[in-house]
Coordinates of C-alpha atoms in Angstrom, one line a residue:
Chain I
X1 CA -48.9 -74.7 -66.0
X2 CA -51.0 -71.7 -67.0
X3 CA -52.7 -69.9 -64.0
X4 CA -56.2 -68.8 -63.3
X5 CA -57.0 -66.0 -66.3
X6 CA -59.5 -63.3 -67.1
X7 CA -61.1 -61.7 -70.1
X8 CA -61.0 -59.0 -70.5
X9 CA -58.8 -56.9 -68.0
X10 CA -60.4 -53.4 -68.6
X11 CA -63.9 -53.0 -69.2
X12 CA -65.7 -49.5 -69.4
X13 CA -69.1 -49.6 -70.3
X14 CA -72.1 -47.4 -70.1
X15 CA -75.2 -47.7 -67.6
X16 CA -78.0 -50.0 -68.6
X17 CA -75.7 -52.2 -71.1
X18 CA -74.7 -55.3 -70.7
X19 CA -71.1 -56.6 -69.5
X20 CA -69.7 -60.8 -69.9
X21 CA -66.3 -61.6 -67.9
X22 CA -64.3 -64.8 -68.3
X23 CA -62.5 -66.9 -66.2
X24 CA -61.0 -69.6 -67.1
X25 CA -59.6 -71.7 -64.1
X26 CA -56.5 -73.7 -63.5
X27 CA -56.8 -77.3 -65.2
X28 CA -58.5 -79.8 -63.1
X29 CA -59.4 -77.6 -60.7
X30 CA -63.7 -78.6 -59.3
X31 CA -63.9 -75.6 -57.5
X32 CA -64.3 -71.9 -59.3
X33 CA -65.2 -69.0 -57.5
X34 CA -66.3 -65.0 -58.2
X35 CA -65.4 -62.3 -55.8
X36 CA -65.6 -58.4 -56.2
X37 CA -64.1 -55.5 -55.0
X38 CA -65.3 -52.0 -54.8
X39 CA -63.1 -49.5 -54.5
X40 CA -61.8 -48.8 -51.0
X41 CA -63.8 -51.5 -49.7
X42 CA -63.5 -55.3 -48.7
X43 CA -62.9 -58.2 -51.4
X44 CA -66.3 -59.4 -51.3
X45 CA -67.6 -63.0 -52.4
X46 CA -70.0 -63.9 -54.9
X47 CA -70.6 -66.9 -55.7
X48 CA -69.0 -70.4 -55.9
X49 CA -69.0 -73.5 -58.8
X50 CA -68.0 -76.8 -57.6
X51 CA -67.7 -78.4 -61.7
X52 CA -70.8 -77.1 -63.4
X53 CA -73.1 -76.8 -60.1
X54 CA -73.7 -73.3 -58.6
X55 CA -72.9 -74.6 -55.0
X56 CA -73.2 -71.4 -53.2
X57 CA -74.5 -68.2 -54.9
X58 CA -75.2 -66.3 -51.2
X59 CA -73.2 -63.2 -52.3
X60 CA -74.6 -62.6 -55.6
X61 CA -75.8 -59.0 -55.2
X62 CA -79.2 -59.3 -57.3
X63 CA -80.7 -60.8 -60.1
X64 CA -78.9 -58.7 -62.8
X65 CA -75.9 -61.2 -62.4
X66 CA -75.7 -64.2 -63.9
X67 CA -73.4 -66.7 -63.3
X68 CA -72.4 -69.8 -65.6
X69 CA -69.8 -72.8 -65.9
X70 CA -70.3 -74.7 -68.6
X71 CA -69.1 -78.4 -68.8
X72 CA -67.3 -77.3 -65.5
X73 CA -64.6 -76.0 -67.5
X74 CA -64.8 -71.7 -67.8
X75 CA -67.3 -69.6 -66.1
X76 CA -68.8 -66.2 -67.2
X77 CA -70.5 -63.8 -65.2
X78 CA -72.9 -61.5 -66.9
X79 CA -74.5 -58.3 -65.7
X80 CA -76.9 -57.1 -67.4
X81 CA -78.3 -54.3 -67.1
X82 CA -75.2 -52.7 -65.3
X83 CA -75.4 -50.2 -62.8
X84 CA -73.1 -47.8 -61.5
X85 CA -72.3 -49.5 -58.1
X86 CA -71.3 -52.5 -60.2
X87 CA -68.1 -50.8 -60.7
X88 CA -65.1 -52.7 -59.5
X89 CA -62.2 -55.3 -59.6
X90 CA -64.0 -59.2 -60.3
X91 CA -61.8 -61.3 -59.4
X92 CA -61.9 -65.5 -60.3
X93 CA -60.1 -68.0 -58.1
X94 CA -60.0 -71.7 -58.4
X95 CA -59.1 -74.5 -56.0
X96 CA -58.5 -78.3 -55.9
X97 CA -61.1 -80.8 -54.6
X98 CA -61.0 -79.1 -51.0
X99 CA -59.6 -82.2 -49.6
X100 CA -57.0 -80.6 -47.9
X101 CA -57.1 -78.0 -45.1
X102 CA -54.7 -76.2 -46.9
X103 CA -56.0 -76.1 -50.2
X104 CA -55.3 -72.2 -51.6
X105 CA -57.5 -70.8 -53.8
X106 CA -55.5 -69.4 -57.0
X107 CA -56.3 -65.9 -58.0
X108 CA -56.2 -64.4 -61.5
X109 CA -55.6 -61.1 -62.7
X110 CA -59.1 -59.7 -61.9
X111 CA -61.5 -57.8 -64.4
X112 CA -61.9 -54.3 -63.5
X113 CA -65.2 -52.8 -64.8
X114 CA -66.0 -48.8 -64.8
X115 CA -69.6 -48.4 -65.7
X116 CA -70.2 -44.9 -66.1
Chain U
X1 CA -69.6 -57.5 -38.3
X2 CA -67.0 -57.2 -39.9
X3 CA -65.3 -60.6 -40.0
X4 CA -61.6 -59.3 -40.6
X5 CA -60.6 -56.3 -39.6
X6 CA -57.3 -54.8 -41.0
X7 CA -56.6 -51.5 -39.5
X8 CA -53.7 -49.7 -41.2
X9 CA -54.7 -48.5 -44.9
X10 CA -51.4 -48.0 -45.3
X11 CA -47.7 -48.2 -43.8
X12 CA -44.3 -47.5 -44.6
X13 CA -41.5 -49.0 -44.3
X14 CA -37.8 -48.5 -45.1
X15 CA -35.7 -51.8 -47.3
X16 CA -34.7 -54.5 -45.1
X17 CA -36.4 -53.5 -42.3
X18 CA -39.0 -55.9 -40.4
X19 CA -42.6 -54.9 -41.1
X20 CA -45.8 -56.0 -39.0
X21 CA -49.2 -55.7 -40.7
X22 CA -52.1 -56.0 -38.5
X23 CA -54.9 -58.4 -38.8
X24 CA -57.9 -59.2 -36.3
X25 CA -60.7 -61.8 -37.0
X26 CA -64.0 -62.4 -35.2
X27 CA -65.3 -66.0 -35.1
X28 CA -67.2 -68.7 -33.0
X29 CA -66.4 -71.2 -35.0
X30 CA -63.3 -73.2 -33.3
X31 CA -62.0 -74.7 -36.9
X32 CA -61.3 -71.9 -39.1
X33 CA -58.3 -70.4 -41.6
X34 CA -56.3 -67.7 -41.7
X35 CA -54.9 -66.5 -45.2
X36 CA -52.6 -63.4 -46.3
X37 CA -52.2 -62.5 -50.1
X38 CA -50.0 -59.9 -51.6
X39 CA -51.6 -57.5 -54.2
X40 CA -48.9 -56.2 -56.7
X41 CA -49.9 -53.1 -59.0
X42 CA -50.0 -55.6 -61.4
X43 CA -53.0 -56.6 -60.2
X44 CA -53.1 -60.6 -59.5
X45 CA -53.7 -62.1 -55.9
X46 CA -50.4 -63.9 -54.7
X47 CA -50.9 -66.7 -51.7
X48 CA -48.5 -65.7 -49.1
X49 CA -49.1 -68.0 -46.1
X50 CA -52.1 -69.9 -44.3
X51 CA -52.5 -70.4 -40.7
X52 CA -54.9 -73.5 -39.0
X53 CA -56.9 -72.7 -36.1
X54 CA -55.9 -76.0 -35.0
X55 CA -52.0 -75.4 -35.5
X56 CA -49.9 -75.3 -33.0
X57 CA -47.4 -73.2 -34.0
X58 CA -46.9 -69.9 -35.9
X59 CA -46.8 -70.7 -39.5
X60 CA -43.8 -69.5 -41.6
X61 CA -42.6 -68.9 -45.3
X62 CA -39.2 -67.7 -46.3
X63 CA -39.6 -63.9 -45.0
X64 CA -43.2 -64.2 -43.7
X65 CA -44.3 -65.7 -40.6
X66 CA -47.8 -65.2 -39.1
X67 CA -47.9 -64.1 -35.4
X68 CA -50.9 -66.4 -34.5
X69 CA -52.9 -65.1 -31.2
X70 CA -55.5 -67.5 -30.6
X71 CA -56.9 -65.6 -27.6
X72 CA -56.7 -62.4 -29.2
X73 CA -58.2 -63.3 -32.2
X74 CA -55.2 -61.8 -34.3
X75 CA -53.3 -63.1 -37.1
X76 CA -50.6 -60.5 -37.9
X77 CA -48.2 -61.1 -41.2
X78 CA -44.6 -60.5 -40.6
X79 CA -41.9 -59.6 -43.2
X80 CA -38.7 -59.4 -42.5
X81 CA -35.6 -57.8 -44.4
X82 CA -38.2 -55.6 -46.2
X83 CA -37.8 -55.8 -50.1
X84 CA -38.7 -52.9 -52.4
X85 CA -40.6 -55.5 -54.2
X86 CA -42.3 -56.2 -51.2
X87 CA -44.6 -53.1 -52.2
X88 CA -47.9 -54.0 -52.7
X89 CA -51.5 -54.4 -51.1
X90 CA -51.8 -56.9 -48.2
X91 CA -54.6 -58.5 -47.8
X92 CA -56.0 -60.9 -44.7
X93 CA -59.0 -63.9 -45.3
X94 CA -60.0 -66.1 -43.1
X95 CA -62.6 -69.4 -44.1
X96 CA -64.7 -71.0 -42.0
X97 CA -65.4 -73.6 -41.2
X98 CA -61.5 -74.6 -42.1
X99 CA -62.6 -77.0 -45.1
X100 CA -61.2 -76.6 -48.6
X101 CA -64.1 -75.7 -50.2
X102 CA -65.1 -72.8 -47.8
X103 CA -65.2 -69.2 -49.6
X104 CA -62.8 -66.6 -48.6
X105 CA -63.6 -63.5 -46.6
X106 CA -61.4 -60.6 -46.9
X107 CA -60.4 -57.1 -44.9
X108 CA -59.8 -53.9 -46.5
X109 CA -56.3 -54.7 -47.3
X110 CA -52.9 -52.4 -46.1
X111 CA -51.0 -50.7 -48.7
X112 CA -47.5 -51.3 -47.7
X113 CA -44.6 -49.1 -49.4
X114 CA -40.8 -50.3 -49.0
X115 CA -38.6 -47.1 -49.4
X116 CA -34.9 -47.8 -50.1

């Protein structure tokens, strides 16, 4: 079965243009989510898709990320336009139907952006 | 606050030694989970071992156990018989409240380095 993947895995891009990451989840999995990481700093969260519905968006940083799961299949997180402190690792997990106390969220590979 | 605290950037240690990587938490809620992932240079997030707030004993898996100290609010991974593949980043999470659902939240990580 084919894990939680990313597109693309490197990404440099200049200030004021606009970035898209993929994720594309494990099969059958309801629940997606976006984290970050800055450099030398905590893996922060960012938002969370249960299918199709944004069901918790608290750690989005501002309104130059946007965040989108269509048919509740993948998700793409745009930024646009990008700043410098946007720079980082974004990371997508997915998870089961959170029935279970136990339920691990699967990581991919992480996108790491540069915007200079 | 700072949720999770992880307070070695970085340790060394020599193959097939035991290793202890340090891990404090700060919560009020009583249900709540404790998570370790391993961080390759390769980049992708790798589930190590979860611990319940509810669970009664120390969780284990193959060469890691969590040392679970309710009181002290710690959650420290062990590895045992140190691997040089074992190198990575180590990184501590904790959810809460404990359901499956519940967004990760992460420490700084601890770079560990296995030297033969």
């Amino acid at each position: 079965e084919a894990g939680v993947t990313q597109f693309p895995s490197h990404s440099v891009i200049e200030k004021g243009q606009t970035v898209t990451l993929r994720c594309d989840p494990i099969s059958g999995h309801d629940n997606l989510y976006w984290y970050r990481r800055v450099m030398g700093k905590e893996i922060k969260f960012l938002l969370h898709f249960v299918k199709e519905s944004k069901q918790d968006e608290s750690g989005m940083p501002n309104n130059r990320f946007l965040a989108e799961r269509t048919g509740g299949t993948y998700s793409t997180l745009k930024v646009q336009p990008a700043e410098l402190e946007d720079s980082g690792v974004y990371f997508c997990a997915s998870s089961q139907a959170g029935t279970s106390f136990v339920d691990e969220q699967f990581f991919g590979p992480g996108t790491r952006l540069t915007v200079l | 606050a700072q949720k999770i605290t992880q307070t070695q950037p970085g340790m060394f240690v020599q193959e097939k030694e035991a290793v202890t990587l340090d891990c404090t938490y700060d919560t009020s809620d009583p249900s709540y989970g404790l998570f370790w992932y391993k961080q390759p240079s390769s980049g992708e997030m790798i589930f190590l071992i979860y611990q319940g707030s509810y669970d009664q004993q120390n969780a284990t898996e193959g060469r890691y156990s969590l040392n679970f100290q309710k009181a002290r609010k710690s959650a420290n991974l062990v590895i045992s018989a140190s691997q040089l593949g074992d190198s990575a980043m180590y990184f501590c999470a904790m959810r809460e409240p404990n359901s499956g659902n519940t967004p990760l939240v992460f420490g700084k990580g601890t770079r560990l380095s296995v030297i033969a």
